[in-house]
């Protein structure tokens, strides 16, 4: 799916115009399921006109939801002063650490991490399967007054890059949506010998403890979602597939959160060596591995 030419042009114009903050705030709140007050009713009408929302229900059209995902991440990025999510928490997940390196981010979304890393890195490439996020990346680069990112269309399980081609591969909050073992093998493949893999993601323990209360306290729907994720995680770890559905790409459905021990086993199985022990940035775990020198 991608934005039609008309929606792209209208969205670009609206997001580059004065007053676009209201439109971004609306998308941000709606993407997080937060209430939208009367102060945003004008923005809501504008979002209907732009083709983001259905006129009858004021709920997202499918492309509007994807576009709002990017605006939600953009707003989060602005709120953390345009810095990496773990900047200041994990020393090797800081802008300074990426200095001079060729960095590839798998599942980069519209590219907030890469905008930051690019300030010091030797080069950056983003791989992302959702075309709407590519389109939003171009618009948001223009809004920020910076060059567009070097993005490739592709999936973690089949990365469109040469083997042994980059110094560092980064994967933040993505692995749970992939065929995890295939994704790890592919990320190992594109690393140069001695290159480093950084995975930031959830594990079963953290998911179970962190999400149980809010999910189970919420609606029946969220309790079902929670249970489904546990079932899929256990079946993926056991037999290599999700029991309750099949992932389609691009998608953020049917997440799985393998245990830390299983992740370590799969990373070793892909020929990687532990660089640093897993670090906690609750609820995320940061795995740091490297490819052996040839
Ligand atoms: C929660 S977002 C994280 C985006 C970005 N890494 C960040 O930290 O802001 C999840 C991303 O994973 C991407 N994704 C989902 N399935 C994927 C796959 N099989 N291969 C690569 N990326 C995938 C989605 O399109 C989305 O951009």
PDB file of C-alpha atoms and ligand atoms in Angstrom:
ATOM      1  CA  UNK A   1       0.000   0.000   0.000  1.00  0.00           C
ATOM      2  CA  UNK A   2       1.133   3.528  -0.678  1.00  0.00           C
ATOM      3  CA  UNK A   3      -0.356   7.015  -0.670  1.00  0.00           C
ATOM      4  CA  UNK A   4      -1.956   7.960  -3.973  1.00  0.00           C
ATOM      5  CA  UNK A   5      -0.310  10.880  -5.784  1.00  0.00           C
ATOM      6  CA  UNK A   6      -3.186  13.144  -4.750  1.00  0.00           C
ATOM      7  CA  UNK A   7      -3.001  12.163  -1.054  1.00  0.00           C
ATOM      8  CA  UNK A   8       0.797  12.420  -1.087  1.00  0.00           C
ATOM      9  CA  UNK A   9       0.765  15.899  -2.610  1.00  0.00           C
ATOM     10  CA  UNK A  10      -1.974  17.175  -0.288  1.00  0.00           C
ATOM     11  CA  UNK A  11      -0.292  15.616   2.782  1.00  0.00           C
ATOM     12  CA  UNK A  12       3.076  17.093   1.865  1.00  0.00           C
ATOM     13  CA  UNK A  13       1.576  20.537   1.394  1.00  0.00           C
ATOM     14  CA  UNK A  14      -0.322  20.322   4.697  1.00  0.00           C
ATOM     15  CA  UNK A  15       2.690  19.128   6.700  1.00  0.00           C
ATOM     16  CA  UNK A  16       4.957  21.828   5.308  1.00  0.00           C
ATOM     17  CA  UNK A  17       2.418  24.598   5.945  1.00  0.00           C
ATOM     18  CA  UNK A  18       2.222  26.806   9.058  1.00  0.00           C
ATOM     19  CA  UNK A  19      -0.131  25.282  11.644  1.00  0.00           C
ATOM     20  CA  UNK A  20       0.765  21.708  10.744  1.00  0.00           C
ATOM     21  CA  UNK A  21       1.554  21.027  14.433  1.00  0.00           C
ATOM     22  CA  UNK A  22      -2.174  20.586  15.097  1.00  0.00           C
ATOM     23  CA  UNK A  23      -2.477  18.015  12.356  1.00  0.00           C
ATOM     24  CA  UNK A  24       0.543  16.137  13.728  1.00  0.00           C
ATOM     25  CA  UNK A  25      -0.870  16.285  17.245  1.00  0.00           C
ATOM     26  CA  UNK A  26      -4.170  14.872  16.003  1.00  0.00           C
ATOM     27  CA  UNK A  27      -2.450  11.956  14.255  1.00  0.00           C
ATOM     28  CA  UNK A  28      -0.269  11.377  17.316  1.00  0.00           C
ATOM     29  CA  UNK A  29      -3.227  11.172  19.689  1.00  0.00           C
ATOM     30  CA  UNK A  30      -5.344   9.049  17.405  1.00  0.00           C
ATOM     31  CA  UNK A  31      -2.448   6.649  16.719  1.00  0.00           C
ATOM     32  CA  UNK A  32      -2.072   6.173  20.480  1.00  0.00           C
ATOM     33  CA  UNK A  33      -5.838   5.779  20.983  1.00  0.00           C
ATOM     34  CA  UNK A  34      -5.993   8.975  23.071  1.00  0.00           C
ATOM     35  CA  UNK A  35      -9.106  11.179  23.129  1.00  0.00           C
ATOM     36  CA  UNK A  36      -9.278  14.048  20.675  1.00  0.00           C
ATOM     37  CA  UNK A  37     -10.682  17.231  22.227  1.00  0.00           C
ATOM     38  CA  UNK A  38     -12.708  20.014  20.543  1.00  0.00           C
ATOM     39  CA  UNK A  39      -9.509  22.073  20.184  1.00  0.00           C
ATOM     40  CA  UNK A  40      -8.516  19.664  17.397  1.00  0.00           C
ATOM     41  CA  UNK A  41     -11.844  19.604  15.546  1.00  0.00           C
ATOM     42  CA  UNK A  42     -10.469  21.848  12.784  1.00  0.00           C
ATOM     43  CA  UNK A  43      -7.486  19.546  12.376  1.00  0.00           C
ATOM     44  CA  UNK A  44      -9.842  16.581  12.242  1.00  0.00           C
ATOM     45  CA  UNK A  45     -11.842  18.179   9.431  1.00  0.00           C
ATOM     46  CA  UNK A  46      -8.580  18.853   7.627  1.00  0.00           C
ATOM     47  CA  UNK A  47      -7.548  15.200   8.080  1.00  0.00           C
ATOM     48  CA  UNK A  48     -10.848  14.099   6.505  1.00  0.00           C
ATOM     49  CA  UNK A  49     -10.180  16.435   3.563  1.00  0.00           C
ATOM     50  CA  UNK A  50      -6.666  15.041   3.196  1.00  0.00           C
ATOM     51  CA  UNK A  51      -8.041  11.497   2.952  1.00  0.00           C
ATOM     52  CA  UNK A  52      -6.542  10.291   6.253  1.00  0.00           C
ATOM     53  CA  UNK A  53      -9.895   9.732   8.009  1.00  0.00           C
ATOM     54  CA  UNK A  54     -13.258   8.329   6.963  1.00  0.00           C
ATOM     55  CA  UNK A  55     -15.801  11.198   6.817  1.00  0.00           C
ATOM     56  CA  UNK A  56     -18.616   9.195   8.466  1.00  0.00           C
ATOM     57  CA  UNK A  57     -16.756   7.838  11.488  1.00  0.00           C
ATOM     58  CA  UNK A  58     -13.631  10.003  11.746  1.00  0.00           C
ATOM     59  CA  UNK A  59     -11.629   6.810  12.091  1.00  0.00           C
ATOM     60  CA  UNK A  60      -8.478   6.080  10.108  1.00  0.00           C
ATOM     61  CA  UNK A  61      -8.494   4.849   6.551  1.00  0.00           C
ATOM     62  CA  UNK A  62      -5.783   2.146   6.209  1.00  0.00           C
ATOM     63  CA  UNK A  63      -3.267   4.525   4.602  1.00  0.00           C
ATOM     64  CA  UNK A  64      -4.150   7.196   7.173  1.00  0.00           C
ATOM     65  CA  UNK A  65      -3.249   4.815   9.976  1.00  0.00           C
ATOM     66  CA  UNK A  66       0.161   4.093   8.445  1.00  0.00           C
ATOM     67  CA  UNK A  67       0.802   7.756   7.861  1.00  0.00           C
ATOM     68  CA  UNK A  68      -0.191   8.485  11.476  1.00  0.00           C
ATOM     69  CA  UNK A  69       2.297   5.830  12.692  1.00  0.00           C
ATOM     70  CA  UNK A  70       5.073   7.906  11.167  1.00  0.00           C
ATOM     71  CA  UNK A  71       3.706  11.111  12.679  1.00  0.00           C
ATOM     72  CA  UNK A  72       3.465   9.428  16.091  1.00  0.00           C
ATOM     73  CA  UNK A  73       7.141   8.378  15.862  1.00  0.00           C
ATOM     74  CA  UNK A  74       8.053  11.848  14.584  1.00  0.00           C
ATOM     75  CA  UNK A  75       6.329  13.468  17.562  1.00  0.00           C
ATOM     76  CA  UNK A  76       8.093  11.076  19.997  1.00  0.00           C
ATOM     77  CA  UNK A  77      11.406  11.920  18.321  1.00  0.00           C
ATOM     78  CA  UNK A  78      10.785  15.649  18.699  1.00  0.00           C
ATOM     79  CA  UNK A  79       9.773  15.141  22.343  1.00  0.00           C
ATOM     80  CA  UNK A  80      13.117  13.445  23.065  1.00  0.00           C
ATOM     81  CA  UNK A  81      14.965  16.345  21.417  1.00  0.00           C
ATOM     82  CA  UNK A  82      15.575  14.451  18.193  1.00  0.00           C
ATOM     83  CA  UNK A  83      17.798  11.913  19.946  1.00  0.00           C
ATOM     84  CA  UNK A  84      18.013   8.117  19.890  1.00  0.00           C
ATOM     85  CA  UNK A  85      15.550   6.384  22.223  1.00  0.00           C
ATOM     86  CA  UNK A  86      18.314   4.934  24.427  1.00  0.00           C
ATOM     87  CA  UNK A  87      20.747   7.874  24.175  1.00  0.00           C
ATOM     88  CA  UNK A  88      22.156   8.398  27.668  1.00  0.00           C
ATOM     89  CA  UNK A  89      21.058   4.946  28.828  1.00  0.00           C
ATOM     90  CA  UNK A  90      23.206   2.586  26.732  1.00  0.00           C
ATOM     91  CA  UNK A  91      26.659   3.916  25.827  1.00  0.00           C
ATOM     92  CA  UNK A  92      26.858   1.955  22.559  1.00  0.00           C
ATOM     93  CA  UNK A  93      23.456   3.214  21.446  1.00  0.00           C
ATOM     94  CA  UNK A  94      24.497   6.842  21.268  1.00  0.00           C
ATOM     95  CA  UNK A  95      25.148   9.164  18.383  1.00  0.00           C
ATOM     96  CA  UNK A  96      28.868   9.333  19.250  1.00  0.00           C
ATOM     97  CA  UNK A  97      29.219   5.546  19.120  1.00  0.00           C
ATOM     98  CA  UNK A  98      28.158   5.371  15.450  1.00  0.00           C
ATOM     99  CA  UNK A  99      30.753   7.925  14.401  1.00  0.00           C
ATOM    100  CA  UNK A 100      32.412   7.093  11.079  1.00  0.00           C
ATOM    101  CA  UNK A 101      30.655   3.704  10.731  1.00  0.00           C
ATOM    102  CA  UNK A 102      28.537   2.449   7.863  1.00  0.00           C
ATOM    103  CA  UNK A 103      25.225   1.763   9.593  1.00  0.00           C
ATOM    104  CA  UNK A 104      22.199  -0.112   8.252  1.00  0.00           C
ATOM    105  CA  UNK A 105      18.928  -0.012  10.140  1.00  0.00           C
ATOM    106  CA  UNK A 106      16.479  -2.822   9.428  1.00  0.00           C
ATOM    107  CA  UNK A 107      12.817  -1.833   9.755  1.00  0.00           C
ATOM    108  CA  UNK A 108      13.665   1.850  10.141  1.00  0.00           C
ATOM    109  CA  UNK A 109      10.106   3.198   9.849  1.00  0.00           C
ATOM    110  CA  UNK A 110      10.200   6.803   8.594  1.00  0.00           C
ATOM    111  CA  UNK A 111      13.797   6.900   9.891  1.00  0.00           C
ATOM    112  CA  UNK A 112      13.956   8.807  13.186  1.00  0.00           C
ATOM    113  CA  UNK A 113      16.984   6.805  14.444  1.00  0.00           C
ATOM    114  CA  UNK A 114      18.838   7.286  11.185  1.00  0.00           C
ATOM    115  CA  UNK A 115      18.279  11.048  11.101  1.00  0.00           C
ATOM    116  CA  UNK A 116      20.161  11.172  14.375  1.00  0.00           C
ATOM    117  CA  UNK A 117      22.851   8.598  13.562  1.00  0.00           C
ATOM    118  CA  UNK A 118      23.539  10.252  10.205  1.00  0.00           C
ATOM    119  CA  UNK A 119      24.972  13.319  11.965  1.00  0.00           C
ATOM    120  CA  UNK A 120      28.122  11.351  12.883  1.00  0.00           C
ATOM    121  CA  UNK A 121      28.045   8.065  10.917  1.00  0.00           C
ATOM    122  CA  UNK A 122      30.159   7.475   7.811  1.00  0.00           C
ATOM    123  CA  UNK A 123      27.029   6.412   5.903  1.00  0.00           C
ATOM    124  CA  UNK A 124      23.527   5.189   6.682  1.00  0.00           C
ATOM    125  CA  UNK A 125      21.022   2.990   4.863  1.00  0.00           C
ATOM    126  CA  UNK A 126      17.499   2.212   6.028  1.00  0.00           C
ATOM    127  CA  UNK A 127      15.627  -0.933   4.974  1.00  0.00           C
ATOM    128  CA  UNK A 128      11.857  -0.711   5.369  1.00  0.00           C
ATOM    129  CA  UNK A 129       8.986  -2.752   3.861  1.00  0.00           C
ATOM    130  CA  UNK A 130       6.190  -0.183   4.286  1.00  0.00           C
ATOM    131  CA  UNK A 131       6.003   2.183   1.321  1.00  0.00           C
ATOM    132  CA  UNK A 132       3.902   4.759   3.170  1.00  0.00           C
ATOM    133  CA  UNK A 133       6.766   5.143   5.668  1.00  0.00           C
ATOM    134  CA  UNK A 134       9.137   5.779   2.747  1.00  0.00           C
ATOM    135  CA  UNK A 135       6.797   8.488   1.499  1.00  0.00           C
ATOM    136  CA  UNK A 136       6.503  10.015   4.970  1.00  0.00           C
ATOM    137  CA  UNK A 137      10.274   9.929   5.360  1.00  0.00           C
ATOM    138  CA  UNK A 138      10.657  12.145   2.300  1.00  0.00           C
ATOM    139  CA  UNK A 139       8.021  14.607   3.529  1.00  0.00           C
ATOM    140  CA  UNK A 140       9.430  14.769   7.059  1.00  0.00           C
ATOM    141  CA  UNK A 141      12.986  15.289   5.767  1.00  0.00           C
ATOM    142  CA  UNK A 142      11.695  18.295   3.876  1.00  0.00           C
ATOM    143  CA  UNK A 143       9.884  19.511   6.978  1.00  0.00           C
ATOM    144  CA  UNK A 144      13.136  19.208   8.970  1.00  0.00           C
ATOM    145  CA  UNK A 145      15.107  20.950   6.208  1.00  0.00           C
ATOM    146  CA  UNK A 146      17.503  18.002   5.764  1.00  0.00           C
ATOM    147  CA  UNK A 147      18.454  15.708   2.885  1.00  0.00           C
ATOM    148  CA  UNK A 148      16.195  12.647   2.420  1.00  0.00           C
ATOM    149  CA  UNK A 149      17.511   9.375   3.831  1.00  0.00           C
ATOM    150  CA  UNK A 150      18.928   6.575   1.709  1.00  0.00           C
ATOM    151  CA  UNK A 151      16.053   4.076   2.091  1.00  0.00           C
ATOM    152  CA  UNK A 152      15.607   0.700   0.401  1.00  0.00           C
ATOM    153  CA  UNK A 153      12.428  -1.267   0.168  1.00  0.00           C
ATOM    154  CA  UNK A 154      12.925  -4.671   1.758  1.00  0.00           C
ATOM    155  CA  UNK A 155      12.279  -7.070   4.589  1.00  0.00           C
ATOM    156  CA  UNK A 156      14.521  -8.330   7.349  1.00  0.00           C
ATOM    157  CA  UNK A 157      14.173 -11.891   6.050  1.00  0.00           C
ATOM    158  CA  UNK A 158      15.530 -10.922   2.630  1.00  0.00           C
ATOM    159  CA  UNK A 159      17.688  -7.823   2.935  1.00  0.00           C
ATOM    160  CA  UNK A 160      18.410  -6.176  -0.431  1.00  0.00           C
ATOM    161  CA  UNK A 161      22.083  -5.534   0.389  1.00  0.00           C
ATOM    162  CA  UNK A 162      25.316  -7.326  -0.382  1.00  0.00           C
ATOM    163  CA  UNK A 163      26.959  -9.755   2.011  1.00  0.00           C
ATOM    164  CA  UNK A 164      29.766  -8.367   4.223  1.00  0.00           C
ATOM    165  CA  UNK A 165      28.782  -4.816   3.325  1.00  0.00           C
ATOM    166  CA  UNK A 166      28.354  -2.816   6.533  1.00  0.00           C
ATOM    167  CA  UNK A 167      30.043  -2.086   9.856  1.00  0.00           C
ATOM    168  CA  UNK A 168      26.962  -2.073  12.033  1.00  0.00           C
ATOM    169  CA  UNK A 169      23.397  -3.351  11.721  1.00  0.00           C
ATOM    170  CA  UNK A 170      20.748  -1.870  13.966  1.00  0.00           C
ATOM    171  CA  UNK A 171      17.299  -3.335  14.570  1.00  0.00           C
ATOM    172  CA  UNK A 172      15.011  -1.478  16.994  1.00  0.00           C
ATOM    173  CA  UNK A 173      11.550  -2.802  17.958  1.00  0.00           C
ATOM    174  CA  UNK A 174      11.229  -4.780  14.738  1.00  0.00           C
ATOM    175  CA  UNK A 175      12.372  -8.341  15.265  1.00  0.00           C
ATOM    176  CA  UNK A 176       9.113  -9.371  16.938  1.00  0.00           C
ATOM    177  CA  UNK A 177       7.254  -8.825  13.645  1.00  0.00           C
ATOM    178  CA  UNK A 178       9.607 -10.940  11.554  1.00  0.00           C
ATOM    179  CA  UNK A 179      10.522 -14.528  10.986  1.00  0.00           C
ATOM    180  CA  UNK A 180      13.097 -13.989  13.724  1.00  0.00           C
ATOM    181  CA  UNK A 181      15.623 -16.703  12.863  1.00  0.00           C
ATOM    182  CA  UNK A 182      15.679 -15.814   9.172  1.00  0.00           C
ATOM    183  CA  UNK A 183      16.034 -12.124  10.055  1.00  0.00           C
ATOM    184  CA  UNK A 184      18.995 -12.803  12.353  1.00  0.00           C
ATOM    185  CA  UNK A 185      20.718 -14.862   9.625  1.00  0.00           C
ATOM    186  CA  UNK A 186      20.204 -12.083   7.088  1.00  0.00           C
ATOM    187  CA  UNK A 187      21.511  -9.376   9.401  1.00  0.00           C
ATOM    188  CA  UNK A 188      24.590 -11.520  10.093  1.00  0.00           C
ATOM    189  CA  UNK A 189      25.082 -11.997   6.350  1.00  0.00           C
ATOM    190  CA  UNK A 190      25.287  -8.291   5.494  1.00  0.00           C
ATOM    191  CA  UNK A 191      27.752  -7.500   8.313  1.00  0.00           C
ATOM    192  CA  UNK A 192      31.397  -7.286   7.351  1.00  0.00           C
ATOM    193  CA  UNK A 193      33.741  -9.581   9.322  1.00  0.00           C
ATOM    194  CA  UNK A 194      34.246  -7.891  12.697  1.00  0.00           C
ATOM    195  CA  UNK A 195      31.009  -5.918  12.206  1.00  0.00           C
ATOM    196  CA  UNK A 196      28.482  -5.425  14.977  1.00  0.00           C
ATOM    197  CA  UNK A 197      24.796  -6.250  15.383  1.00  0.00           C
ATOM    198  CA  UNK A 198      22.600  -4.311  17.809  1.00  0.00           C
ATOM    199  CA  UNK A 199      19.107  -5.601  18.446  1.00  0.00           C
ATOM    200  CA  UNK A 200      16.769  -3.679  20.718  1.00  0.00           C
ATOM    201  CA  UNK A 201      13.658  -5.653  21.436  1.00  0.00           C
ATOM    202  CA  UNK A 202      11.329  -7.370  23.810  1.00  0.00           C
ATOM    203  CA  UNK A 203      11.834 -10.801  25.316  1.00  0.00           C
ATOM    204  CA  UNK A 204       9.230 -13.146  26.721  1.00  0.00           C
ATOM    205  CA  UNK A 205      10.007 -12.372  30.374  1.00  0.00           C
ATOM    206  CA  UNK A 206       9.729  -8.624  29.931  1.00  0.00           C
ATOM    207  CA  UNK A 207       6.619  -8.932  27.755  1.00  0.00           C
ATOM    208  CA  UNK A 208       4.917 -11.199  30.270  1.00  0.00           C
ATOM    209  CA  UNK A 209       5.585  -8.945  33.258  1.00  0.00           C
ATOM    210  CA  UNK A 210       5.422  -5.563  31.600  1.00  0.00           C
ATOM    211  CA  UNK A 211       2.338  -6.034  29.474  1.00  0.00           C
ATOM    212  CA  UNK A 212       0.291  -8.412  31.577  1.00  0.00           C
ATOM    213  CA  UNK A 213      -1.272  -5.893  33.954  1.00  0.00           C
ATOM    214  CA  UNK A 214      -2.161  -3.093  31.544  1.00  0.00           C
ATOM    215  CA  UNK A 215      -3.372  -5.570  28.948  1.00  0.00           C
ATOM    216  CA  UNK A 216      -5.411  -7.755  31.231  1.00  0.00           C
ATOM    217  CA  UNK A 217      -6.801  -4.735  33.078  1.00  0.00           C
ATOM    218  CA  UNK A 218      -7.975  -3.322  29.754  1.00  0.00           C
ATOM    219  CA  UNK A 219     -10.541  -4.746  27.411  1.00  0.00           C
ATOM    220  CA  UNK A 220     -11.272  -8.363  26.573  1.00  0.00           C
ATOM    221  CA  UNK A 221      -9.706  -7.567  23.207  1.00  0.00           C
ATOM    222  CA  UNK A 222      -6.371  -6.669  24.746  1.00  0.00           C
ATOM    223  CA  UNK A 223      -6.459  -9.760  26.963  1.00  0.00           C
ATOM    224  CA  UNK A 224      -7.027 -11.865  23.841  1.00  0.00           C
ATOM    225  CA  UNK A 225      -4.151 -10.075  22.085  1.00  0.00           C
ATOM    226  CA  UNK A 226      -1.874 -10.699  25.052  1.00  0.00           C
ATOM    227  CA  UNK A 227      -2.734 -14.385  25.183  1.00  0.00           C
ATOM    228  CA  UNK A 228      -2.315 -14.738  21.435  1.00  0.00           C
ATOM    229  CA  UNK A 229       1.168 -13.245  21.619  1.00  0.00           C
ATOM    230  CA  UNK A 230       2.199 -15.710  24.326  1.00  0.00           C
ATOM    231  CA  UNK A 231       0.809 -18.634  22.285  1.00  0.00           C
ATOM    232  CA  UNK A 232       2.551 -17.438  19.109  1.00  0.00           C
ATOM    233  CA  UNK A 233       5.822 -16.892  20.948  1.00  0.00           C
ATOM    234  CA  UNK A 234       5.790 -20.391  22.426  1.00  0.00           C
ATOM    235  CA  UNK A 235       4.872 -21.999  19.106  1.00  0.00           C
ATOM    236  CA  UNK A 236       7.461 -19.937  17.207  1.00  0.00           C
ATOM    237  CA  UNK A 237      10.166 -21.004  19.651  1.00  0.00           C
ATOM    238  CA  UNK A 238       9.025 -24.629  19.487  1.00  0.00           C
ATOM    239  CA  UNK A 239       8.139 -25.264  15.858  1.00  0.00           C
ATOM    240  CA  UNK A 240       9.227 -22.089  14.071  1.00  0.00           C
ATOM    241  CA  UNK A 241       5.804 -20.673  13.222  1.00  0.00           C
ATOM    242  CA  UNK A 242       3.028 -18.605  14.727  1.00  0.00           C
ATOM    243  CA  UNK A 243      -0.041 -20.640  15.607  1.00  0.00           C
ATOM    244  CA  UNK A 244      -2.685 -17.934  15.476  1.00  0.00           C
ATOM    245  CA  UNK A 245      -1.868 -16.370  12.107  1.00  0.00           C
ATOM    246  CA  UNK A 246       0.684 -15.702   9.429  1.00  0.00           C
ATOM    247  CA  UNK A 247       2.723 -12.533   9.170  1.00  0.00           C
ATOM    248  CA  UNK A 248       2.175 -10.513   6.065  1.00  0.00           C
ATOM    249  CA  UNK A 249       4.606  -7.833   5.061  1.00  0.00           C
ATOM    250  CA  UNK A 250       4.683  -5.052   5.974  1.00  0.00           C
ATOM    251  CA  UNK A 251       2.928  -5.681   9.214  1.00  0.00           C
ATOM    252  CA  UNK A 252       3.151  -5.101  12.914  1.00  0.00           C
ATOM    253  CA  UNK A 253       0.745  -7.940  13.645  1.00  0.00           C
ATOM    254  CA  UNK A 254       1.391 -11.269  15.360  1.00  0.00           C
ATOM    255  CA  UNK A 255       4.458 -10.237  17.415  1.00  0.00           C
ATOM    256  CA  UNK A 256       6.634 -12.862  19.084  1.00  0.00           C
ATOM    257  CA  UNK A 257       9.070 -12.289  21.952  1.00  0.00           C
ATOM    258  CA  UNK A 258      11.516 -15.198  22.283  1.00  0.00           C
ATOM    259  CA  UNK A 259      13.267 -15.662  25.628  1.00  0.00           C
ATOM    260  CA  UNK A 260      16.718 -14.207  26.131  1.00  0.00           C
ATOM    261  CA  UNK A 261      18.307 -17.678  26.158  1.00  0.00           C
ATOM    262  CA  UNK A 262      16.666 -18.651  22.877  1.00  0.00           C
ATOM    263  CA  UNK A 263      17.750 -15.355  21.303  1.00  0.00           C
ATOM    264  CA  UNK A 264      21.328 -16.032  22.390  1.00  0.00           C
ATOM    265  CA  UNK A 265      21.156 -19.513  20.899  1.00  0.00           C
ATOM    266  CA  UNK A 266      19.832 -18.231  17.559  1.00  0.00           C
ATOM    267  CA  UNK A 267      22.413 -15.439  17.432  1.00  0.00           C
ATOM    268  CA  UNK A 268      25.220 -17.944  18.034  1.00  0.00           C
ATOM    269  CA  UNK A 269      23.601 -20.260  15.465  1.00  0.00           C
ATOM    270  CA  UNK A 270      23.934 -17.468  12.884  1.00  0.00           C
ATOM    271  CA  UNK A 271      27.695 -17.500  13.515  1.00  0.00           C
ATOM    272  CA  UNK A 272      27.770 -14.395  15.734  1.00  0.00           C
ATOM    273  CA  UNK A 273      29.746 -13.887  18.939  1.00  0.00           C
ATOM    274  CA  UNK A 274      28.486 -12.075  22.014  1.00  0.00           C
ATOM    275  CA  UNK A 275      30.156  -8.666  22.146  1.00  0.00           C
ATOM    276  CA  UNK A 276      28.590  -7.498  25.385  1.00  0.00           C
ATOM    277  CA  UNK A 277      26.124  -9.248  27.697  1.00  0.00           C
ATOM    278  CA  UNK A 278      22.490  -8.292  27.099  1.00  0.00           C
ATOM    279  CA  UNK A 279      21.660  -4.916  28.620  1.00  0.00           C
ATOM    280  CA  UNK A 280      18.304  -3.860  30.018  1.00  0.00           C
ATOM    281  CA  UNK A 281      16.513  -0.739  28.954  1.00  0.00           C
ATOM    282  CA  UNK A 282      13.217  -1.843  30.437  1.00  0.00           C
ATOM    283  CA  UNK A 283      11.100  -3.243  28.891  1.00  0.00           C
ATOM    284  CA  UNK A 284      13.605  -3.692  26.056  1.00  0.00           C
ATOM    285  CA  UNK A 285      16.671  -5.909  26.012  1.00  0.00           C
ATOM    286  CA  UNK A 286      19.684  -4.831  23.965  1.00  0.00           C
ATOM    287  CA  UNK A 287      21.615  -7.667  22.311  1.00  0.00           C
ATOM    288  CA  UNK A 288      25.095  -6.795  21.104  1.00  0.00           C
ATOM    289  CA  UNK A 289      26.890  -9.338  18.894  1.00  0.00           C
ATOM    290  CA  UNK A 290      29.678  -9.277  16.353  1.00  0.00           C
ATOM    291  CA  UNK A 291      30.651 -11.261  13.296  1.00  0.00           C
ATOM    292  CA  UNK A 292      33.987 -13.051  13.717  1.00  0.00           C
ATOM    293  CA  UNK A 293      36.952 -11.667  11.780  1.00  0.00           C
ATOM    294  CA  UNK A 294      37.482 -13.714   8.629  1.00  0.00           C
TER     295      UNK A 294
HETATM  296  C1  LIG B   1       7.735  -0.229  15.925  1.00  0.00           C
HETATM  297  S1  LIG B   1       8.300   0.177  14.326  1.00  0.00           S
HETATM  298  C2  LIG B   1      10.002   0.593  14.644  1.00  0.00           C
HETATM  299  C3  LIG B   1      10.567   1.564  13.651  1.00  0.00           C
HETATM  300  C4  LIG B   1      11.998   2.032  13.934  1.00  0.00           C
HETATM  301  N1  LIG B   1      12.924   0.932  14.004  1.00  0.00           N
HETATM  302  C5  LIG B   1      12.065   2.872  15.186  1.00  0.00           C
HETATM  303  O1  LIG B   1      12.770   2.464  16.129  1.00  0.00           O
HETATM  304  O2  LIG B   1      11.452   3.945  15.220  1.00  0.00           O
HETATM  305  C6  LIG B   1       8.372  -1.412  13.547  1.00  0.00           C
HETATM  306  C7  LIG B   1       8.894  -1.362  12.130  1.00  0.00           C
HETATM  307  O3  LIG B   1       9.152  -2.700  11.694  1.00  0.00           O
HETATM  308  C8  LIG B   1       8.843  -2.769  10.317  1.00  0.00           C
HETATM  309  N2  LIG B   1       8.700  -4.187   9.941  1.00  0.00           N
HETATM  310  C9  LIG B   1       7.660  -5.023  10.143  1.00  0.00           C
HETATM  311  N3  LIG B   1       7.923  -6.239   9.610  1.00  0.00           N
HETATM  312  C10 LIG B   1       9.172  -6.160   9.074  1.00  0.00           C
HETATM  313  C11 LIG B   1       9.994  -7.082   8.375  1.00  0.00           C
HETATM  314  N4  LIG B   1       9.601  -8.328   8.138  1.00  0.00           N
HETATM  315  N5  LIG B   1      11.210  -6.665   7.956  1.00  0.00           N
HETATM  316  C12 LIG B   1      11.635  -5.399   8.212  1.00  0.00           C
HETATM  317  N6  LIG B   1      10.880  -4.484   8.868  1.00  0.00           N
HETATM  318  C13 LIG B   1       9.670  -4.859   9.287  1.00  0.00           C
HETATM  319  C14 LIG B   1       7.559  -1.970  10.218  1.00  0.00           C
HETATM  320  O4  LIG B   1       7.237  -1.625   8.893  1.00  0.00           O
HETATM  321  C15 LIG B   1       7.937  -0.783  11.113  1.00  0.00           C
HETATM  322  O5  LIG B   1       8.597   0.216  10.398  1.00  0.00           O
END
